[in-house]
Amino acid sequence: MDLWLKEMQLEDAGIAMTYKVKETLVRKKTQFQDLAIVDTEVFGRMLVLDGIVQTTIKDEFVYHEMISHIPLFTHPNPKKVLVVGGGDGGAIREILRHPSVEKAVLCEIDGDVVEECKKYLPEISCALDDPRCEVFIGDGIKYVKEHKNEFDVIIVDSTDPFSIAEGLFGGNFYKDIYESLTEDGIFIAQTETPFYLPETVKKVFSDAKAIFPVTKMFMAAIPTYPGGYWSFTVGSKKYDPSQVDITKIPEMDTKYYTPEIHKACFVLPKYVQDVISE
Ligand code: AAT
């Protein structure tokens, strides 16, 4: 019998996505959400939270490279980095490839995500045991409030804006992020699909813009996220991520990110520009 995972990507919009499953490796109710890791025909192993695909072995490189290398190659000397969410460890893996980084803290609310990803997604979680990484299990909203003027880069690698992650999108959280950053710090967040959720994207961008002197959006192509074309928002106190001198970016062995992509990803199609313009 064939087994298919049906992700109600945007149920209200009448859209679902189905993946042929080879094997269910784990399925459990954690304290916070429904967690599954399944092995699929096309994308390999996949982390699914509350029925939504979070990351897969085949396409995770796009998201994790872009959410990490854009801010880390914008800041001239990032030493201390915070990831809020991201319990799979993919962002931590990419961050720790930057030699300037002395410490990377992962603040993930759900300890089961970290544990199961260590067990079933070692390609993604492999850097979580690096001595430069500290894993803190707790709510990112509280953590950021309690750590002022500490991080050069903060990466918000969160689930979609509902339930436990609702407070990770919007002005109140971005104010706390601003204060948690050092004087030339940079923040980045995954900010959803401008095609299907223009109102969400618009609000998140304008909330960030009200707080950060420099606010920019870029896009990347992620096959397993709704619409495939995903937005990220960067808020920066000083450096403009779209204006880095790409000739100075050192070589790194990557699959999506390149210096040219760094420059090009900030060029937005008209309909996306329209979503974020006042
Ligand atoms: N690296 C890609 C995977 C993710 S998962 C996002 C993580 O954010 C989840 O493990 C979830 O438990 C965690 N999280 C949610 N709310 C909080 C919170 N308040 N504090 C700390 N961690 C939190 C991101 C995928 C993006 C999917 C887009 N559709």
Short mmCIF file of C-alpha atoms and ligand atoms in Angstrom, two decimals:
data_model
loop_
_atom_site.label_atom_id
_atom_site.label_comp_id
_atom_site.label_asym_id
_atom_site.label_seq_id
_atom_site.Cartn_x
_atom_site.Cartn_y
_atom_site.Cartn_z
CA MET A 1 0.00 0.00 0.00
CA ASP A 2 1.34 3.44 -0.90
CA LEU A 3 1.73 5.91 1.94
CA TRP A 4 1.44 9.63 1.18
CA LEU A 5 1.97 12.61 3.47
CA LYS A 6 -0.56 15.32 2.74
CA GLU A 7 0.53 18.72 3.96
CA MET A 8 -2.35 21.17 4.22
CA GLN A 9 0.05 23.92 3.25
CA LEU A 10 -2.48 26.73 3.28
CA GLU A 11 -5.73 25.07 4.17
CA ASP A 12 -7.78 28.28 4.02
CA ALA A 13 -6.53 28.92 0.48
CA GLY A 14 -7.48 25.38 -0.55
CA ILE A 15 -3.92 24.25 -1.20
CA ALA A 16 -2.25 21.00 -0.17
CA MET A 17 0.96 19.25 -1.14
CA THR A 18 1.49 15.48 -1.09
CA TYR A 19 4.72 13.52 -0.76
CA LYS A 20 5.18 9.78 -1.25
CA VAL A 21 6.48 8.33 2.02
CA LYS A 22 8.83 5.34 2.27
CA GLU A 23 8.90 5.13 6.05
CA THR A 24 7.73 6.92 9.17
CA LEU A 25 10.73 7.13 11.49
CA VAL A 26 9.13 8.92 14.44
CA ARG A 27 5.74 10.41 15.23
CA LYS A 28 4.93 11.87 18.64
CA LYS A 29 3.13 14.61 20.50
CA THR A 30 5.71 16.78 22.22
CA GLN A 31 4.86 19.32 24.91
CA PHE A 32 4.40 21.90 22.14
CA GLN A 33 3.50 20.25 18.84
CA ASP A 34 2.97 17.15 16.72
CA LEU A 35 6.40 15.99 15.55
CA ALA A 36 7.13 13.59 12.70
CA ILE A 37 10.22 12.61 10.78
CA VAL A 38 9.44 10.65 7.64
CA ASP A 39 11.55 9.34 4.79
CA THR A 40 10.14 10.45 1.43
CA GLU A 41 10.79 9.29 -2.15
CA VAL A 42 11.82 12.66 -3.55
CA PHE A 43 13.10 14.79 -0.66
CA GLY A 44 14.61 12.14 1.60
CA ARG A 45 14.09 12.52 5.33
CA MET A 46 11.78 15.34 6.31
CA LEU A 47 10.94 17.10 9.59
CA VAL A 48 7.22 17.80 9.89
CA LEU A 49 5.77 19.88 12.77
CA ASP A 50 2.01 20.19 13.21
CA GLY A 51 1.62 18.75 9.71
CA ILE A 52 3.86 21.40 8.08
CA VAL A 53 7.15 20.51 6.35
CA GLN A 54 10.01 22.34 8.11
CA THR A 55 13.09 20.98 6.41
CA THR A 56 14.19 18.10 4.18
CA ILE A 57 17.52 16.50 3.38
CA LYS A 58 17.24 17.39 -0.32
CA ASP A 59 16.40 21.09 -0.18
CA GLU A 60 17.53 22.25 3.29
CA PHE A 61 20.73 23.76 1.85
CA VAL A 62 18.85 26.64 0.25
CA TYR A 63 17.23 27.83 3.47
CA HIS A 64 20.12 27.21 5.83
CA GLU A 65 22.77 28.73 3.59
CA MET A 66 20.72 31.83 2.85
CA ILE A 67 19.49 32.50 6.39
CA SER A 68 23.08 32.19 7.68
CA HIS A 69 25.51 33.45 5.06
CA ILE A 70 23.63 36.60 4.07
CA PRO A 71 23.91 38.15 7.58
CA LEU A 72 27.29 36.57 8.41
CA PHE A 73 28.93 37.81 5.22
CA THR A 74 27.35 41.25 5.74
CA HIS A 75 28.69 41.75 9.28
CA PRO A 76 32.47 42.35 9.08
CA ASN A 77 33.34 40.40 12.23
CA PRO A 78 30.50 38.30 13.66
CA LYS A 79 31.62 36.69 16.91
CA LYS A 80 28.49 35.85 18.82
CA VAL A 81 25.38 34.57 17.04
CA LEU A 82 21.92 33.59 18.30
CA VAL A 83 19.48 31.30 16.50
CA VAL A 84 15.89 31.43 17.74
CA GLY A 85 14.09 28.20 16.77
CA GLY A 86 16.03 26.11 14.26
CA GLY A 87 16.22 23.02 16.50
CA ASP A 88 17.25 20.88 13.51
CA GLY A 89 20.67 22.57 13.70
CA GLY A 90 21.00 23.47 10.00
CA ALA A 91 21.59 27.18 10.64
CA ILE A 92 24.12 26.36 13.40
CA ARG A 93 26.02 24.11 10.97
CA GLU A 94 26.36 26.96 8.45
CA ILE A 95 27.15 29.63 11.10
CA LEU A 96 30.03 27.59 12.51
CA ARG A 97 31.70 27.52 9.09
CA HIS A 98 32.57 31.20 9.67
CA PRO A 99 35.97 31.35 11.38
CA SER A 100 35.20 34.63 13.22
CA VAL A 101 32.33 33.01 15.16
CA GLU A 102 33.34 32.21 18.73
CA LYS A 103 29.94 31.25 20.04
CA ALA A 104 26.58 30.25 18.52
CA VAL A 105 23.61 29.88 20.85
CA LEU A 106 20.56 27.88 19.75
CA CYS A 107 17.39 28.81 21.65
CA GLU A 108 14.75 26.22 20.70
CA ILE A 109 11.50 25.89 22.62
CA ASP A 110 11.02 22.17 21.96
CA GLY A 111 13.76 19.84 23.23
CA ASP A 112 12.20 16.94 21.32
CA VAL A 113 12.94 18.64 18.00
CA VAL A 114 16.64 18.82 18.88
CA GLU A 115 16.74 15.24 20.16
CA GLU A 116 14.91 13.65 17.22
CA CYS A 117 16.86 15.65 14.63
CA LYS A 118 20.12 14.53 16.25
CA LYS A 119 18.89 10.98 15.94
CA TYR A 120 17.35 10.97 12.45
CA LEU A 121 18.79 14.01 10.60
CA PRO A 122 22.54 13.88 11.38
CA GLU A 123 23.45 15.59 8.08
CA ILE A 124 21.60 18.68 9.34
CA SER A 125 22.17 18.50 13.11
CA CYS A 126 25.86 17.53 12.94
CA ALA A 127 27.25 20.79 14.42
CA LEU A 128 25.06 20.88 17.53
CA ASP A 129 27.78 19.11 19.51
CA ASP A 130 30.49 21.55 18.42
CA PRO A 131 32.11 23.14 21.50
CA ARG A 132 31.30 26.62 20.13
CA CYS A 133 27.57 25.80 20.16
CA GLU A 134 25.37 26.18 23.23
CA VAL A 135 21.90 24.61 23.05
CA PHE A 136 19.35 26.31 25.30
CA ILE A 137 15.86 24.82 25.51
CA GLY A 138 13.36 27.61 26.15
CA ASP A 139 11.14 30.28 24.64
CA GLY A 140 12.99 32.61 22.28
CA ILE A 141 10.82 35.56 23.26
CA LYS A 142 11.94 35.34 26.90
CA TYR A 143 15.56 34.56 25.99
CA VAL A 144 15.91 37.63 23.78
CA LYS A 145 14.34 39.89 26.45
CA GLU A 146 16.88 38.63 29.00
CA HIS A 147 20.02 39.08 26.85
CA LYS A 148 20.74 42.71 26.05
CA ASN A 149 23.50 44.07 23.82
CA GLU A 150 25.03 40.64 23.33
CA PHE A 151 24.75 39.25 19.80
CA ASP A 152 26.33 40.42 16.53
CA VAL A 153 23.79 38.43 14.52
CA ILE A 154 20.37 37.07 15.49
CA ILE A 155 18.70 34.54 13.18
CA VAL A 156 14.99 33.87 13.67
CA ASP A 157 14.59 30.38 12.19
CA SER A 158 11.02 29.84 13.34
CA THR A 159 7.88 27.96 12.46
CA ASP A 160 5.03 29.88 10.82
CA PRO A 161 3.34 32.72 12.74
CA PHE A 162 0.82 30.86 14.84
CA SER A 163 0.79 28.98 18.15
CA ILE A 164 4.23 29.00 19.86
CA ALA A 165 5.82 31.05 17.08
CA GLU A 166 3.20 33.82 16.84
CA GLY A 167 5.17 36.14 19.13
CA LEU A 168 8.31 35.71 17.00
CA PHE A 169 6.79 37.89 14.28
CA GLY A 170 6.06 41.58 14.85
CA GLY A 171 7.10 44.85 16.40
CA ASN A 172 7.29 43.86 20.08
CA PHE A 173 9.70 41.03 19.38
CA TYR A 174 11.77 43.09 16.94
CA LYS A 175 12.23 45.79 19.61
CA ASP A 176 13.64 43.17 21.97
CA ILE A 177 15.84 41.81 19.16
CA TYR A 178 17.16 45.32 18.52
CA GLU A 179 18.18 45.60 22.16
CA SER A 180 19.71 42.14 22.21
CA LEU A 181 22.00 43.04 19.30
CA THR A 182 25.36 44.78 19.68
CA GLU A 183 25.71 48.33 18.31
CA ASP A 184 26.31 47.18 14.72
CA GLY A 185 24.23 44.00 14.92
CA ILE A 186 22.10 42.36 12.23
CA PHE A 187 18.88 40.38 12.49
CA ILE A 188 17.29 38.06 9.92
CA ALA A 189 14.05 36.10 9.90
CA GLN A 190 12.25 33.74 7.56
CA THR A 191 9.18 35.76 6.61
CA GLU A 192 6.82 33.55 4.62
CA THR A 193 5.44 33.67 1.06
CA PRO A 194 4.59 37.01 -0.54
CA PHE A 195 2.47 35.24 -3.17
CA TYR A 196 0.04 33.48 -0.82
CA LEU A 197 0.41 35.62 2.32
CA PRO A 198 1.00 39.21 1.16
CA GLU A 199 -0.63 40.73 4.25
CA THR A 200 1.63 38.76 6.62
CA VAL A 201 4.75 39.67 4.65
CA LYS A 202 3.72 43.33 4.46
CA LYS A 203 3.16 43.59 8.21
CA VAL A 204 6.35 41.82 9.21
CA PHE A 205 8.41 44.01 6.87
CA SER A 206 6.85 47.27 8.01
CA ASP A 207 7.21 46.26 11.69
CA ALA A 208 10.93 45.60 11.13
CA LYS A 209 11.31 48.82 9.14
CA ALA A 210 9.87 50.84 12.01
CA ILE A 211 12.71 49.64 14.26
CA PHE A 212 15.85 49.06 12.17
CA PRO A 213 17.73 51.83 10.32
CA VAL A 214 18.32 49.41 7.42
CA THR A 215 15.58 46.90 6.46
CA LYS A 216 15.83 44.74 3.35
CA MET A 217 13.99 41.74 1.94
CA PHE A 218 15.43 38.99 -0.22
CA MET A 219 14.01 35.85 -1.79
CA ALA A 220 15.18 32.27 -2.26
CA ALA A 221 13.68 29.27 -4.05
CA ILE A 222 12.72 26.50 -1.60
CA PRO A 223 10.83 23.65 -3.30
CA THR A 224 9.03 22.34 -0.19
CA TYR A 225 7.67 25.69 1.06
CA PRO A 226 4.32 26.94 -0.29
CA GLY A 227 4.83 28.72 -3.58
CA GLY A 228 8.48 27.68 -3.63
CA TYR A 229 9.58 31.32 -3.55
CA TRP A 230 10.29 32.36 0.04
CA SER A 231 11.02 35.70 1.69
CA PHE A 232 13.58 36.61 4.33
CA THR A 233 13.75 39.97 6.09
CA VAL A 234 16.98 41.54 7.30
CA GLY A 235 17.01 44.33 9.89
CA SER A 236 20.38 45.95 10.47
CA LYS A 237 21.71 48.72 12.72
CA LYS A 238 24.54 49.70 10.40
CA TYR A 239 25.50 47.50 7.45
CA ASP A 240 23.33 47.21 4.35
CA PRO A 241 23.20 43.52 3.31
CA SER A 242 22.37 44.44 -0.29
CA GLN A 243 25.44 46.68 -0.61
CA VAL A 244 28.28 44.40 0.50
CA ASP A 245 31.44 44.42 -1.58
CA ILE A 246 31.06 40.92 -2.96
CA THR A 247 34.65 40.85 -4.26
CA LYS A 248 35.73 40.62 -0.59
CA ILE A 249 33.61 37.58 0.28
CA PRO A 250 35.95 34.63 0.89
CA GLU A 251 35.47 31.32 -0.91
CA MET A 252 33.14 28.83 0.68
CA ASP A 253 31.94 25.50 -0.62
CA THR A 254 28.16 26.04 -0.88
CA LYS A 255 25.29 24.72 -2.99
CA TYR A 256 23.03 27.79 -3.27
CA TYR A 257 24.79 30.82 -1.80
CA THR A 258 27.42 32.56 -3.90
CA PRO A 259 28.64 36.18 -3.76
CA GLU A 260 26.66 36.84 -6.95
CA ILE A 261 23.50 35.36 -5.38
CA HIS A 262 24.15 37.59 -2.34
CA LYS A 263 23.85 40.63 -4.56
CA ALA A 264 21.11 39.30 -6.85
CA CYS A 265 18.71 37.95 -4.23
CA PHE A 266 17.80 41.48 -3.12
CA VAL A 267 16.47 42.31 -6.58
CA LEU A 268 12.74 41.77 -6.13
CA PRO A 269 10.03 41.13 -8.71
CA LYS A 270 7.52 43.95 -9.04
CA TYR A 271 4.70 42.12 -7.24
CA VAL A 272 6.99 41.54 -4.22
CA GLN A 273 8.14 45.18 -4.23
CA ASP A 274 4.48 46.16 -4.25
CA VAL A 275 3.75 43.93 -1.24
CA ILE A 276 6.36 45.68 0.92
CA SER A 277 6.02 49.24 -0.34
CA GLU A 278 3.82 51.55 1.75
N1 AAT B 1 15.54 25.12 10.02
C1 AAT B 1 14.28 25.04 9.42
C2 AAT B 1 13.27 24.56 10.41
C3 AAT B 1 12.38 25.36 11.01
S1 AAT B 1 11.74 24.75 12.45
C4 AAT B 1 11.48 26.10 13.48
C5 AAT B 1 11.63 25.77 14.96
O1 AAT B 1 11.18 26.91 15.70
C6 AAT B 1 10.81 24.59 15.49
O2 AAT B 1 11.67 23.57 15.92
C7 AAT B 1 10.00 25.18 16.65
O3 AAT B 1 9.87 24.30 17.75
C8 AAT B 1 10.81 26.43 16.98
N2 AAT B 1 10.04 27.47 17.69
C9 AAT B 1 8.76 27.85 17.49
N3 AAT B 1 8.40 28.82 18.36
C10 AAT B 1 9.50 29.06 19.14
C11 AAT B 1 9.75 29.94 20.23
N4 AAT B 1 8.79 30.76 20.69
N5 AAT B 1 10.99 29.93 20.79
C12 AAT B 1 11.97 29.10 20.31
N6 AAT B 1 11.77 28.24 19.30
C13 AAT B 1 10.55 28.22 18.71
C14 AAT B 1 11.81 26.59 10.38
C15 AAT B 1 10.99 26.24 9.19
C16 AAT B 1 10.25 27.37 8.52
C17 AAT B 1 8.98 26.84 7.90
C18 AAT B 1 8.34 27.80 7.00
N7 AAT B 1 7.07 27.30 6.53
#
